[in-house]
Amino acid sequence: SSLMPAMIAAHELPPAPFEVPTSQQEDAEEWVQNVEEVTAQIKGIIDGTVDPDEADKKMHIKSKIKEIREHETLEKREKYYRYGRDGKGEKENYKWWCKRCHTEYLIDLPENQCTRCGNGLMSMEERRSNLMLKVDDFRADKVRHTFRKDKWHRWRKSQSLLKKSRNIDYQKWSYWEPDTDSDEEGEPIVPKDNPEFQAMEADVRKRNKSRADKAITAGRCKERGNDCLKAGDYVGAIEHYNEGLSYEKDNKALWTNKALAEIKIFRWQDAIDSASKVVEIAEIFEDGYERSRDLCFKALTRRALAHRALHQWSHARLDLEDAAVLYPEDKECRRLLERTIEAEKEGEATRAMLKKVGEDIPEPKPLERSSERLERFRRTVEEEERIEAEKLRQRAAAPKIEEVVDPGSDEEPHAGTIRVAIEEDSDDDDDDCQAVLDIKRILPPSVPSLCSLPVVDFGTLKDALATSDGGRRVFCARLGENRSQSGLDVLLKDLEKTAVLWRKGLPNLLLGQSAVAAAQVKAGIAPPSSIADAPVLPLTREEEQERQRYITVAAPRALALLTTLASSSDFHCELSAGCARHLFSLLAVDELRYSIVELFEEMSQRVLARRVIVDHLGRYEDHFEALLAIALSGKEQDFVPPKLSRATERIKDSSDVEELGRILQKGLVSASLVELGLAAVSNLCLEPAMRRLMVAKSEAVVAACCKIIKPNDFKVSEKLAALICNLLANDSRGKAFAEMLVGGGGLRVLLDALTQDRESVLGHRDRSARLLGILLNLCAITPLARAALADLGAADSLLPFLGLDLETEIRTMTILQRMIADRPAILEGAVRSRVAQEVRAILMRDDHLKDLVEGGGGGKARLSELAIRMAVTLVTKAGFLDDLAGDSKVVDLDELDIDVDAHEWISRLVLVVNKLKRRQYAEDETSPRAMAVGNLALLFGYLVQQQTEDEAKWKLFDFGAIAATMVEAMRKEMGRVQQNCGQCVVKLATSLRYRDLIRDLNGFESLQQIMVKNKYNEEQKAVHQNIRQRQARQQLKCS
């Protein structure tokens, strides 16, 4: 502080605000006043009226007061310059500025630090530079704001030129850009103590807090809606999403989730509107989809699904193409786009077919992408503005001229489109045209129901759909306003009305339990007493007649036509899949049950239709239980095909032997209700969601397995085996089911059915392959199955299946290999000799080895690789060659009929590994060839280690022939195969016998390079993993 006066004195500083400069006149007046006071005191002393001591005292006091005032002024001046003055640093009348406390200093301070807050100071030049940069930013923001406002005005102006867009309603977004520039001026610089500013700041903070509170409330509504969505309460989810949107209308996640919930309850147009909101926000406010890629992708795909449901294929294609641009790697989007393109082509073919038969179909309006539409709008508005400006210029430059229209103009009207008839000679086209004409005649757009069709017309309609692809297209098409309802819509409405009438007329069932309860009672799972009585309003006579007519006429006809459509193509099956929600309600109707399950079995073979059914079953547990009750039915009549029952009745009335044979054959070949139910459930289990539902029913499936699966059953047992095979997926649910199947005794039943099945019975090979597939999946999923098979002596039972057809041998060898790897003790007696004989025979087949060397993935290459894997298991786990190594002669194993020469085995394996030597770098470590190389590396690594440990026993064997192949494989293979080859090379290098050979092949250098590379890859993998974890944490915080 002692340096401060000197620092202040060293600067030529302006006066402080409290220092009022005095003028010369004021100084003269003060001097005159002092002179007058001194003169008056001298006169008083002379006159004796003033005491001299008192006068001296007054003069001293006055001098002291003046000195004190000067000192106070000096301190105040020093404090002023030391602590600076409040200011934003906007002018050029200071030297230093503190950014933290907004203080201006006029002098240099010690250590260049603010005396108020201790922060570093910024020079006036630096502050000026920062302010100019902010000015440039404000100017740029001003230009952008002006551009956006101008762009918005041009969009508003273009509305008079355009009709309603397919996805943008601009009138609802008129608030998107303010008319004034106040929001773009930046933060105003005003005094902190200004009450108006403080009031305005408080209001802004209040509004911001209100906006933040609304966003929090909207987020909570979203969470509640998501919970409802997961629970299947889609209506409740929509209500929560609407509540959230009332707080935050521009929340894109709420709109996309709402669209998903609306799709789940078939509100297609509402889903389109909700998804379009997200697209609108992105197109208007974000200038594209890139800033919200994920949400825009969801919105586009969900809107495409809704468009597909309404048969608006072109709109759906455009949305899916835009979505595929955002995420090109999404396979589901690509697959849906391909199917949509096919559907659009079907629509074009339908349009052409209708034109060919003379129906006038209006051409669809061409659609544009969003970017193309935006550019066209911009050009349209600019052109209109240019024309208007030109008109104004002409009007200002010339007098007004009234336009006169010639009333006698004879201008010809524009000629209409000329139709040219093209003659086709194709018989198929003639048949399609005839089928289309029949469908148009029988089922015009105004027909209310199939009940009104005569029997002859219905038969003609069914034949047309079964034989004509063009007829099916026209039957399912919605084209224009004149054909807004297709024939397929008539079928779906008939089924919907049948379901409503049936539920309305239930006399003795609880409406909420009717389908599942009736199905369980008829399947024998639940007693009849489990169906409770419930009073309902009685039907009138007309209503009862209508109910019977729909159940006996409309529904069977609709099911027959739907089965025909579902069996024709994936496209028509997908269009028909919407009937599933009505069919499950009708499963309890005796007259319709078989036809419904037959239709489900047909639909379950198609991917998209299967997903629709599984999605419905996931939402309605009672429908899932009803279908499963039919599939696992224990009633004897459900195992008898209805056609066979009808054939038996016809036999009584017929005496023609040939006709009786045809009737019986047709009845025997037809499927029973249980077969159809098992086939449908088995196909549905290809979807993970269906397997998730089946986990809770594992006990029922295992019980059915133990009860139904029997040897020589080519119908029901095979279908149940297929269901079990599909349930044994390699995931947690498949593992849980496998453990329950093993623990519930199902493994013994499957093994007995496999071993006791006779070759003379029809379907023996397919049944054996299916049962072997189940055992193979069980062994792959859980070690409990391998241990249980070993305990049951399955190795002896599986030996007869070796040496049969290629696929059977592959499955049998895989099961045995997995069992032996877990429990080598089963390699005794006949099992050991038979397996060794089969491995030897496979390794000696040159055609199999050729396919393996060429890199094929066929059955021969897979079997050769499997034989090599079995050889590795025999040698490394069972010590197969240990007893033979000390003697080069032929040794008889266990006095059985199999002779094994150790030299022959090893020589053949050396030949195989040298033939597998790569010339190019590997691209896949899971191919049969790569896996064979990796297994051979393990085998020879084991043998080299045995030779190193016991040189005397293995002295007759030389493994140097594989050194070059192993070193080359170590360089060119990848993954675990490269690792196995590296371990083999290390073991060769450890042996003194082969060390020089490895050195000559530069094996040590290759090992070092691979180790460095692997270490680098591990470090990079750890870095990427840390980055992913950090990104996940950031996303979690944001959410």
Short mmCIF file of C-alpha atoms in Angstrom, two decimals, residues 339 563-574 600-613 683-684 687:
data_model
loop_
_atom_site.label_atom_id
_atom_site.label_comp_id
_atom_site.label_asym_id
_atom_site.label_seq_id
_atom_site.Cartn_x
_atom_site.Cartn_y
_atom_site.Cartn_z
CA ARG A 339 -40.61 -56.16 -49.51
CA THR A 563 -55.80 -70.08 -46.59
CA THR A 564 -55.59 -69.84 -50.37
CA LEU A 565 -54.04 -66.36 -50.17
CA ALA A 566 -51.63 -67.31 -47.39
CA SER A 567 -50.31 -70.29 -49.34
CA SER A 568 -49.77 -68.32 -52.55
CA SER A 569 -46.96 -65.88 -51.65
CA ASP A 570 -45.28 -64.01 -48.80
CA PHE A 571 -46.90 -60.78 -49.96
CA HIS A 572 -50.48 -62.01 -49.85
CA CYS A 573 -49.81 -63.90 -46.62
CA GLU A 574 -48.56 -60.69 -45.00
CA PHE A 600 -52.17 -70.43 -38.60
CA GLU A 601 -49.94 -73.31 -39.69
CA GLU A 602 -49.79 -71.84 -43.19
CA MET A 603 -49.13 -68.29 -41.99
CA SER A 604 -46.45 -69.37 -39.53
CA GLN A 605 -44.26 -70.45 -42.46
CA ARG A 606 -43.96 -66.82 -43.64
CA VAL A 607 -41.64 -64.46 -41.78
CA LEU A 608 -43.69 -61.25 -41.57
CA ALA A 609 -46.98 -63.01 -40.92
CA ARG A 610 -45.29 -65.09 -38.24
CA ARG A 611 -44.10 -61.93 -36.49
CA VAL A 612 -47.61 -60.46 -36.55
CA ILE A 613 -49.01 -63.58 -34.87
CA ASN A 683 -42.82 -72.46 -36.72
CA LEU A 684 -43.71 -69.59 -34.39
CA GLU A 687 -39.08 -66.03 -33.35
#
